PDB file of C-alpha atoms and ligand atoms in Angstrom:
ATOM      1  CA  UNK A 103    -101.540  10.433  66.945  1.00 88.00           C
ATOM      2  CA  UNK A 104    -100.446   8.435  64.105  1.00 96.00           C
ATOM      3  CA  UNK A 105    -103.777   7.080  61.940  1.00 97.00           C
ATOM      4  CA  UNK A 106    -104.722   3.493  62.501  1.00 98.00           C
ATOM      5  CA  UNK A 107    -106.238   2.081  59.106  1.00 98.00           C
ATOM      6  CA  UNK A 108    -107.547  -1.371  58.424  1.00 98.00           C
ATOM      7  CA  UNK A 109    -106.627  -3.245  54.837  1.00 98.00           C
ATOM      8  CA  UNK A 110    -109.112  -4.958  54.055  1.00 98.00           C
ATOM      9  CA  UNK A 111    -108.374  -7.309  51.332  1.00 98.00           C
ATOM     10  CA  UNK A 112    -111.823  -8.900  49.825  1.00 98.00           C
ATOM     11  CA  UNK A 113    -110.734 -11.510  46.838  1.00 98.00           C
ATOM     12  CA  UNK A 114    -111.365 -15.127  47.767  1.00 98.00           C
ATOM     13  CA  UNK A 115    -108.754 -16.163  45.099  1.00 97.00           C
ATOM     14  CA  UNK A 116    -105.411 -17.568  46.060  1.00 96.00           C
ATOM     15  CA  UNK A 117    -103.052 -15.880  43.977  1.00 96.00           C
ATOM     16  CA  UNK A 118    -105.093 -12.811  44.634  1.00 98.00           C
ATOM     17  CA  UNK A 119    -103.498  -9.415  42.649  1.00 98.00           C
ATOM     18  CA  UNK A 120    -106.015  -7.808  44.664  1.00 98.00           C
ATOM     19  CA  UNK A 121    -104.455  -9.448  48.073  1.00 98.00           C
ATOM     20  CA  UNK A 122    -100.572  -8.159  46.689  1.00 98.00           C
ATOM     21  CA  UNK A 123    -101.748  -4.595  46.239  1.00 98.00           C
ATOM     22  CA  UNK A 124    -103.050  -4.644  49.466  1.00 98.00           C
ATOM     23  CA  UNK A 125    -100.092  -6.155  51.209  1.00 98.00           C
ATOM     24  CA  UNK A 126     -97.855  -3.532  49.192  1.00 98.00           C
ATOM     25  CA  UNK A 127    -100.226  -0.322  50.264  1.00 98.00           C
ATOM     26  CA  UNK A 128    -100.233  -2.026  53.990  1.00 98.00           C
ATOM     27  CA  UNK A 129     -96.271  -1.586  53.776  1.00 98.00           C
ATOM     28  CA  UNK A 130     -95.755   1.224  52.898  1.00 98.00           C
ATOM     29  CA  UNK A 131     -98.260   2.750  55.372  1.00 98.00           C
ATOM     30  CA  UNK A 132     -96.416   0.866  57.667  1.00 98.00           C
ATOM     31  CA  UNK A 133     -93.706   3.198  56.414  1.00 97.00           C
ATOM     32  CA  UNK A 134     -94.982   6.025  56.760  1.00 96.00           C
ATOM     33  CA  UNK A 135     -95.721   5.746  60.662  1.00 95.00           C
ATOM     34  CA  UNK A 136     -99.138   5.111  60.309  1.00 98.00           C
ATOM     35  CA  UNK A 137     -99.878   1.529  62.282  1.00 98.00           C
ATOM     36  CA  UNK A 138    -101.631  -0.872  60.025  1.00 98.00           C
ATOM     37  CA  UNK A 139    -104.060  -4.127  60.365  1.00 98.00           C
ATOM     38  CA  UNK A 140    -104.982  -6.580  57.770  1.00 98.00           C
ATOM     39  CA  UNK A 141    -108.064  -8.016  57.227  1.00 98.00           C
ATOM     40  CA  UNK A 142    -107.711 -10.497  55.013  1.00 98.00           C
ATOM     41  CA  UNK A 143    -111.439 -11.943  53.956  1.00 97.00           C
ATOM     42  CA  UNK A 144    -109.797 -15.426  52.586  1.00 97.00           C
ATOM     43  CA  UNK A 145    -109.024 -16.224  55.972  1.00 95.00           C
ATOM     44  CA  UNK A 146    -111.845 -14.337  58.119  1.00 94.00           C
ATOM     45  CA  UNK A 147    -114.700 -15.898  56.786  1.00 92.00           C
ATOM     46  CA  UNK A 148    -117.627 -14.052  57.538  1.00 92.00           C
ATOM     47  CA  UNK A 149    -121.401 -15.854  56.536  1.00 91.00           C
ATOM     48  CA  UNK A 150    -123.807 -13.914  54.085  1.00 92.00           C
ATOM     49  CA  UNK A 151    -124.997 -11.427  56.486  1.00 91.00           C
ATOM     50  CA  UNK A 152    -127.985 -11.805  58.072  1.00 88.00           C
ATOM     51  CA  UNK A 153    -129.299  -9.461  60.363  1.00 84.00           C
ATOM     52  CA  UNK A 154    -130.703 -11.831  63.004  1.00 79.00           C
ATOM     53  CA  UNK A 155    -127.054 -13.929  63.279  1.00 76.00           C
ATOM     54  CA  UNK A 156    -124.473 -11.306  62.661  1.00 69.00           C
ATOM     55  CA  UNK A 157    -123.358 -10.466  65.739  1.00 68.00           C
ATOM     56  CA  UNK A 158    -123.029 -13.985  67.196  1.00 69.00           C
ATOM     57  CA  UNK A 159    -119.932 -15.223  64.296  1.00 71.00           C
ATOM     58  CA  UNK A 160    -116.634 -15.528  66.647  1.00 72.00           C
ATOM     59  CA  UNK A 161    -114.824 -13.999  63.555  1.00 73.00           C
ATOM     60  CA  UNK A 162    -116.855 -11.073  63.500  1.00 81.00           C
ATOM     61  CA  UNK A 163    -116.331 -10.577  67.031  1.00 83.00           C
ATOM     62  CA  UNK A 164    -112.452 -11.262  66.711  1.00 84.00           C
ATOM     63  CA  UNK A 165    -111.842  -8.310  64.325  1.00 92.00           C
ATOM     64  CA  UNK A 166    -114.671  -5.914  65.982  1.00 92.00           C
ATOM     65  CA  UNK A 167    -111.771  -3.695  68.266  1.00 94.00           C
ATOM     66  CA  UNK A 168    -109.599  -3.608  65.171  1.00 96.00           C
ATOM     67  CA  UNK A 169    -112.247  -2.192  62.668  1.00 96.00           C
ATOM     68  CA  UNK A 170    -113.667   0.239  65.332  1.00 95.00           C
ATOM     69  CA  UNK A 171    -110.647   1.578  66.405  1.00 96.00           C
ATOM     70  CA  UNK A 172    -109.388   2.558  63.300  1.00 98.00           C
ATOM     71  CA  UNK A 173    -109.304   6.161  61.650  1.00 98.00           C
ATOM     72  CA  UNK A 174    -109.509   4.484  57.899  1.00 98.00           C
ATOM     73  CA  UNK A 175    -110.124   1.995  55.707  1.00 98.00           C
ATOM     74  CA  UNK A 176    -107.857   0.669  52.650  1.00 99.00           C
ATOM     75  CA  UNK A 177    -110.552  -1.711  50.504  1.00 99.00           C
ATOM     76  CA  UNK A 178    -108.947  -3.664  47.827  1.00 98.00           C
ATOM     77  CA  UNK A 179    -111.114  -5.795  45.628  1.00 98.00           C
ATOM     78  CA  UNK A 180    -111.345  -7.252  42.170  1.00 98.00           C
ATOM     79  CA  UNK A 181    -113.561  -6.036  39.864  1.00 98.00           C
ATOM     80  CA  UNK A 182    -116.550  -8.486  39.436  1.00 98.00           C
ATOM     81  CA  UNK A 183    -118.744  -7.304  36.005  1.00 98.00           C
ATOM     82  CA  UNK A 184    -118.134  -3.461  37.229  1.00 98.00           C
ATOM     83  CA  UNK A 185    -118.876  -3.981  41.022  1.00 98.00           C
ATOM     84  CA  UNK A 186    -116.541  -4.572  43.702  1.00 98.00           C
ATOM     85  CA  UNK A 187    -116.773  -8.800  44.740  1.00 98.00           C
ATOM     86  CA  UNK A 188    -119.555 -10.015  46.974  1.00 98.00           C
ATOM     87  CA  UNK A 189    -116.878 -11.267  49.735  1.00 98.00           C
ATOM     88  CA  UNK A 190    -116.183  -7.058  50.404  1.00 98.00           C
ATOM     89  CA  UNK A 191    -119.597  -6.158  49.556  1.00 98.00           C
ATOM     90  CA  UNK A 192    -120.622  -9.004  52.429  1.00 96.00           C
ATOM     91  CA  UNK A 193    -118.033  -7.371  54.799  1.00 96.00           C
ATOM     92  CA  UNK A 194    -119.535  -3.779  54.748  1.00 97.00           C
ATOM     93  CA  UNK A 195    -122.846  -5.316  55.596  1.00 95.00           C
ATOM     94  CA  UNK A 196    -121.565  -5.981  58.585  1.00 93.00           C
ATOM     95  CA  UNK A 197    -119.482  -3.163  59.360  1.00 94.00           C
ATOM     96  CA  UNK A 198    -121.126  -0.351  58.018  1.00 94.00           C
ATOM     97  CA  UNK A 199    -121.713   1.421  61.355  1.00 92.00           C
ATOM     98  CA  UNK A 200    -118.780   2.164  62.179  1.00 95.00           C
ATOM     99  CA  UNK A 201    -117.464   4.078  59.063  1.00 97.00           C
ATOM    100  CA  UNK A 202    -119.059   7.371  60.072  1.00 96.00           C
ATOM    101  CA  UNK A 203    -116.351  10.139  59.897  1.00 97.00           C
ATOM    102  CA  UNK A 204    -113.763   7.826  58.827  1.00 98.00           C
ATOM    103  CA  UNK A 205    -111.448   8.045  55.619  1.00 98.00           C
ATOM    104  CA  UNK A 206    -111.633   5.412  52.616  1.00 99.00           C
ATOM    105  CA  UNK A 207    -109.164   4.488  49.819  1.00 98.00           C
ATOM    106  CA  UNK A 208    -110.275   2.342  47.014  1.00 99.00           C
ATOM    107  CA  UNK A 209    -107.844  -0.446  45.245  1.00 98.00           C
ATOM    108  CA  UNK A 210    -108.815  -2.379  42.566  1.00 98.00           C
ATOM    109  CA  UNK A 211    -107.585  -5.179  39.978  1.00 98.00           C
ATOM    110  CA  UNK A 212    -109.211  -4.673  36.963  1.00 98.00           C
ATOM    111  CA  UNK A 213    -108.886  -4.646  32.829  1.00 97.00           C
ATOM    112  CA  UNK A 214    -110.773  -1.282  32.815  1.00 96.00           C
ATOM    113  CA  UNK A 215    -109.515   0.509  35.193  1.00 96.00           C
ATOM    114  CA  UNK A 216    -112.151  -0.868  37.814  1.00 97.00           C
ATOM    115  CA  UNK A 217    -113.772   2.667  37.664  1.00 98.00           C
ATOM    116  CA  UNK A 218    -117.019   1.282  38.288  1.00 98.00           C
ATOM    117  CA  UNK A 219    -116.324  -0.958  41.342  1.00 98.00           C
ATOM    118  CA  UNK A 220    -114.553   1.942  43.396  1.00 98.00           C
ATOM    119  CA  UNK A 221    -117.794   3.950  42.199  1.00 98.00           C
ATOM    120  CA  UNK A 222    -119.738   1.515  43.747  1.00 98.00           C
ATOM    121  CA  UNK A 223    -117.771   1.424  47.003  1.00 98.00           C
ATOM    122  CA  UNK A 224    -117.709   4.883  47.082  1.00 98.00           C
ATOM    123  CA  UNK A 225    -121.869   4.991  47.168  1.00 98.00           C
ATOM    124  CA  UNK A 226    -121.905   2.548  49.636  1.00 98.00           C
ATOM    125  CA  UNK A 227    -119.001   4.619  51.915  1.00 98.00           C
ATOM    126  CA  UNK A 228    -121.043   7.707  51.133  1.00 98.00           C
ATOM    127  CA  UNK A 229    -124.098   6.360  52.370  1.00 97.00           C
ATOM    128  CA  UNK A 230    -122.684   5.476  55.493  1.00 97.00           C
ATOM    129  CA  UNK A 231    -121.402   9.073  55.826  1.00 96.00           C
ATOM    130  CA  UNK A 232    -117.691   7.965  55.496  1.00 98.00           C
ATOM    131  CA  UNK A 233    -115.295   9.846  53.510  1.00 98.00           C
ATOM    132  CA  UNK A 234    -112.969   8.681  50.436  1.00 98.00           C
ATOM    133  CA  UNK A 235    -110.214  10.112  49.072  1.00 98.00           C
ATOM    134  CA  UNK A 236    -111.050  11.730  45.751  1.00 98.00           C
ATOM    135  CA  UNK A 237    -108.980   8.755  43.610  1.00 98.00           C
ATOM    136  CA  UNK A 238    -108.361   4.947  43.845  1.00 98.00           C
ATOM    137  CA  UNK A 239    -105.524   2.936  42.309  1.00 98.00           C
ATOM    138  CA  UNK A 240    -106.049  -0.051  39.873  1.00 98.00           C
ATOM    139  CA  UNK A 241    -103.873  -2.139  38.400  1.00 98.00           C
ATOM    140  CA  UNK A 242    -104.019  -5.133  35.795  1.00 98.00           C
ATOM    141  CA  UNK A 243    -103.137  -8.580  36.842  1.00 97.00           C
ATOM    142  CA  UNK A 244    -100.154  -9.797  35.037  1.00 96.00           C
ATOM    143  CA  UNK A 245     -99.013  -6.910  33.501  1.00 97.00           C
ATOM    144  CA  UNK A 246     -98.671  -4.763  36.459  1.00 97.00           C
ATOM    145  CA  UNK A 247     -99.008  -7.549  39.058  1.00 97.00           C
ATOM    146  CA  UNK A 248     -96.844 -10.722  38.596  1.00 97.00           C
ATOM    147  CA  UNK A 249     -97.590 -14.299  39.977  1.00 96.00           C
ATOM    148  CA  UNK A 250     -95.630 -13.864  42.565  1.00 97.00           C
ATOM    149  CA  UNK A 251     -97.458 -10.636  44.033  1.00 97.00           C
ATOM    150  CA  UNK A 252     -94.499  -8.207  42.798  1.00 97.00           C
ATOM    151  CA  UNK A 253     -96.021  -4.920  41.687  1.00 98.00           C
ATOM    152  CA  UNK A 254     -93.885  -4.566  38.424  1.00 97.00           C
ATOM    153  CA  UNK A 255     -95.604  -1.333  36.917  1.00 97.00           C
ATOM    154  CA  UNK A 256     -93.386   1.499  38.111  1.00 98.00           C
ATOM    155  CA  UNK A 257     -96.564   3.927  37.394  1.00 97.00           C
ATOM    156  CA  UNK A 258     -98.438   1.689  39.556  1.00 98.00           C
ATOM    157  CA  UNK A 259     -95.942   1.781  42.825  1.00 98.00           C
ATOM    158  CA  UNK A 260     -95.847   5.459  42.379  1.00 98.00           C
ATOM    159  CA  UNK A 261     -99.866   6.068  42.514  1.00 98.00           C
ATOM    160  CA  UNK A 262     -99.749   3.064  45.820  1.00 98.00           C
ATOM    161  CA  UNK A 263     -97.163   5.490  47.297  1.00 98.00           C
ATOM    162  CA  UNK A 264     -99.008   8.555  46.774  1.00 98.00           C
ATOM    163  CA  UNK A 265    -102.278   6.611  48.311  1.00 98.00           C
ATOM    164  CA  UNK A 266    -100.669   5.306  51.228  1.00 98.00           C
ATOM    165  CA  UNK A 267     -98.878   8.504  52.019  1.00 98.00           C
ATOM    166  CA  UNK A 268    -102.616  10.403  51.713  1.00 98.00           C
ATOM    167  CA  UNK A 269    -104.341   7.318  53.029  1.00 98.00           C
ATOM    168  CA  UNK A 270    -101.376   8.157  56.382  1.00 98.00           C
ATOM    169  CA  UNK A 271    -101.967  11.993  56.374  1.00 98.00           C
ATOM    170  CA  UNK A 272    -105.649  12.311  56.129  1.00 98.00           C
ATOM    171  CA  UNK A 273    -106.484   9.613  58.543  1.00 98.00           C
ATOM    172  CA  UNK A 274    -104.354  11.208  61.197  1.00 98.00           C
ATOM    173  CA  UNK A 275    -105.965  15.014  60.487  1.00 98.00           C
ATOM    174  CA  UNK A 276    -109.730  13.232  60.586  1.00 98.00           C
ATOM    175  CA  UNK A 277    -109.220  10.786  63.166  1.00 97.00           C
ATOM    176  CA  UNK A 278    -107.958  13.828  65.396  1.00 97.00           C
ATOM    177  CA  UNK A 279    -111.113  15.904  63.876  1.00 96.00           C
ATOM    178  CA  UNK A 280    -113.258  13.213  64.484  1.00 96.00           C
ATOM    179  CA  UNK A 281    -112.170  12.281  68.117  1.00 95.00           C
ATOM    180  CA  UNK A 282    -112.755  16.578  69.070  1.00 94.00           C
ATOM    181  CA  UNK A 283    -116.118  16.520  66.979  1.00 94.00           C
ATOM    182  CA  UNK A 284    -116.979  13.201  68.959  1.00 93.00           C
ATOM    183  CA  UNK A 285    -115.779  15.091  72.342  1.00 92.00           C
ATOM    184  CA  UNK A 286    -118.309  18.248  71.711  1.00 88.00           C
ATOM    185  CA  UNK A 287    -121.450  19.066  73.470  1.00 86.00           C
ATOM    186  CA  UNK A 288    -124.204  16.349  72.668  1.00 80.00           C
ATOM    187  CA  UNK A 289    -126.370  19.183  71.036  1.00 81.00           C
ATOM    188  CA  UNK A 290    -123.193  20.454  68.912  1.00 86.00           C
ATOM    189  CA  UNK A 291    -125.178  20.106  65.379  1.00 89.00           C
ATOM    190  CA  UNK A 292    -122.322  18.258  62.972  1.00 92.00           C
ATOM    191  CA  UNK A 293    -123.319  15.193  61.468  1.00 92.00           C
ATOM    192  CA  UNK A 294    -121.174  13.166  63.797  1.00 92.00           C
ATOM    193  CA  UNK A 295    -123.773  14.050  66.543  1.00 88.00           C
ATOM    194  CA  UNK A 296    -125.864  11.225  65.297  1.00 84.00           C
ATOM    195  CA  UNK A 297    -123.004   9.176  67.302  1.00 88.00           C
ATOM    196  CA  UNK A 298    -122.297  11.198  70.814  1.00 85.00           C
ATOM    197  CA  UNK A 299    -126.342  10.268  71.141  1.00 72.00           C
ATOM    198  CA  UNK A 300    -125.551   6.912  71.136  1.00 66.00           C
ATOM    199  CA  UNK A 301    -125.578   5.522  74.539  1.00 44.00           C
ATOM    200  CA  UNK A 302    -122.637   2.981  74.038  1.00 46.00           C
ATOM    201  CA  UNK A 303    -120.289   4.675  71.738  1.00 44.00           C
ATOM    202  CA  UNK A 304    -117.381   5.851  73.185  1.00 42.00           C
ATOM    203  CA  UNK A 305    -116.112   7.351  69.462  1.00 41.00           C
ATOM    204  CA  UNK A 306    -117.465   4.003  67.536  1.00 42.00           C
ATOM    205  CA  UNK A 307    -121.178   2.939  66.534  1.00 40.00           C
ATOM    206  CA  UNK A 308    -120.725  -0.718  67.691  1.00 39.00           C
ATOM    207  CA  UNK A 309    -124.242  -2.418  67.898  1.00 37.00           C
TER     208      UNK A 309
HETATM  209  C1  FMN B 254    -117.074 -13.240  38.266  1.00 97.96           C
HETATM  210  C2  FMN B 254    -115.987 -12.401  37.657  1.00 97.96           C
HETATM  211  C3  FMN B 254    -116.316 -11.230  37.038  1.00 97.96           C
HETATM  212  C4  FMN B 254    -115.321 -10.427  36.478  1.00 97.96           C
HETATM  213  N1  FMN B 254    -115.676  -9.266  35.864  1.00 97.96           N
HETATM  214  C5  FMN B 254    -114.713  -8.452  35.379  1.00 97.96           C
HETATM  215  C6  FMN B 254    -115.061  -7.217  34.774  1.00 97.96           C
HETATM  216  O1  FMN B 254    -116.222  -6.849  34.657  1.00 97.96           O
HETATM  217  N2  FMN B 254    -114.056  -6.427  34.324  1.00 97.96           N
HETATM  218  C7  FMN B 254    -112.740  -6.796  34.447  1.00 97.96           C
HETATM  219  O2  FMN B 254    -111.877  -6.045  34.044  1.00 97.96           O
HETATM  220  N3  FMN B 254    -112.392  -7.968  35.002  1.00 97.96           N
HETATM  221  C8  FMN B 254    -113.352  -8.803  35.467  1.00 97.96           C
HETATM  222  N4  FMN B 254    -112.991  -9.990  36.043  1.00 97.96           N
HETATM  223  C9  FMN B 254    -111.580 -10.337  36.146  1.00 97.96           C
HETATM  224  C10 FMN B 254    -111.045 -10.059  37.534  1.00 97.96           C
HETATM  225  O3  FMN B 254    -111.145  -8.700  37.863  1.00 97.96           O
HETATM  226  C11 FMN B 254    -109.603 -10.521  37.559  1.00 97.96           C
HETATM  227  O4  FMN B 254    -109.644 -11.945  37.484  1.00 97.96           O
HETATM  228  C12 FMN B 254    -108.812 -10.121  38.763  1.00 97.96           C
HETATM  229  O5  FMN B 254    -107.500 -10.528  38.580  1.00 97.96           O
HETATM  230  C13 FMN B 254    -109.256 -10.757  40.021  1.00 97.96           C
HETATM  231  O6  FMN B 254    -108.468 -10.284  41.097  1.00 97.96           O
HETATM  232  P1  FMN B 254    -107.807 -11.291  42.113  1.00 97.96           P
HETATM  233  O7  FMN B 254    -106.604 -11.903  41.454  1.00 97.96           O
HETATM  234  O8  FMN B 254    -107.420 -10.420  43.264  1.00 97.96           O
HETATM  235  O9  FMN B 254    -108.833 -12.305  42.498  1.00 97.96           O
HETATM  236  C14 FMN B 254    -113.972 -10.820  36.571  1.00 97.96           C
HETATM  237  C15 FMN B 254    -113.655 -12.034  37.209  1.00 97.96           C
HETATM  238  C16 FMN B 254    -114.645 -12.810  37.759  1.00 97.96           C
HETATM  239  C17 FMN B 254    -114.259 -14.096  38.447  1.00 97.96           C
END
């Protein structure tokens, strides 16, 4: 089964770079066969989470199917002082049970090389026992994204294609993985167990 992967795009900006690469990784996933939804955080607004309200936003409830059904994640964000922005940071607050098992590429717009924000993502994925693929792609606003959104950096394109193409293969192999290792005896130890003893998962964590 082809991988379904979310892009989740998490500038509030506009003219977002951040929203372009996005857009361009979502195509040419699209490309590769893999089927693709966007979650674009300009336009689903979710509140500062709060534990107590979360569950009753009708935004949050309108993208719930699409973010638990999905094999992977694609998180594009700009780099705020070395972190990824609050607006993503706010979005995995409310999502983070449901990356367990699934596959994570980082995107970033940054000056210096947004090292530091994908790090941080890639703690927070970690700690939700998610997995990322072992690089991320940045690129610098204006000289490798124009105004327009055109990705003009031919060394940039290249390392979106090689993410998209990974970001296509490795969410199929682990979503298939993932769906068997879901399927297994209740007692089967692998750290996805901590789901099948769920009572209303049915290969998600909703709740
Ligand atoms: C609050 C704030 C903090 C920022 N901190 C950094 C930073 O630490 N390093 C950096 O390279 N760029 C930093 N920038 C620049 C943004 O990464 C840059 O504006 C980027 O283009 C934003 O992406 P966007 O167009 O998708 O919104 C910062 C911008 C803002 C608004």
């Amino acid at each position: 089964m082809a991988a379904r992967i979310v892009a989740i795009q998490g500038s509030m900006d506009r003219d977002s770079a951040t929203a372009a690469l996005v857009r361009h990784v979502g195509g040419l996933l699209e490309r590769s066969g893999a089927k693709v939804d966007y979650v674009d955080l300009r336009e689903v607004r979710l509140p500062l989470f709060e534990r107590a309200t979360a569950h009753d936003v009708s935004q949050y409830r309108e993208i719930v199917p699409v973010i638990q059904e999905a094999d992977g994640y694609v998180l594009g964000t700009p780099d705020y002082h070395g972190n990824p922005s609050g607006t993503l940071k706010n979005f995995m607050d409310y999502f983070w049970r449901e990356f367990t098992g699934k596959l994570f590429g980082y995107l970033c717009i940054s000056n210096e090389r947004g090292l530091s924000a994908m790090d941080a993502l890639r703690v927070a994925v970690r700690q939700c026992y998610g997995w990322s693929l072992p690089y991320g792609v940045c690129g610098v606003s204006g000289a490798d994204v124009d105004a327009s959104g055109a990705i003009i950096s031919e060394s940039l394109r290249s390392r979106l294609q090689m993410l998209a193409l990974d970001m296509a293969r490795y969410g199929e192999l682990l979503g298939g993985e993932r769906r068997k290792d879901l399927a297994a005896a209740a007692t089967h130890p692998t750290f996805l167990a901590v789901l099948r003893k769920r009572k209303d998962t049915n290969g998600t964590a909703a709740g």
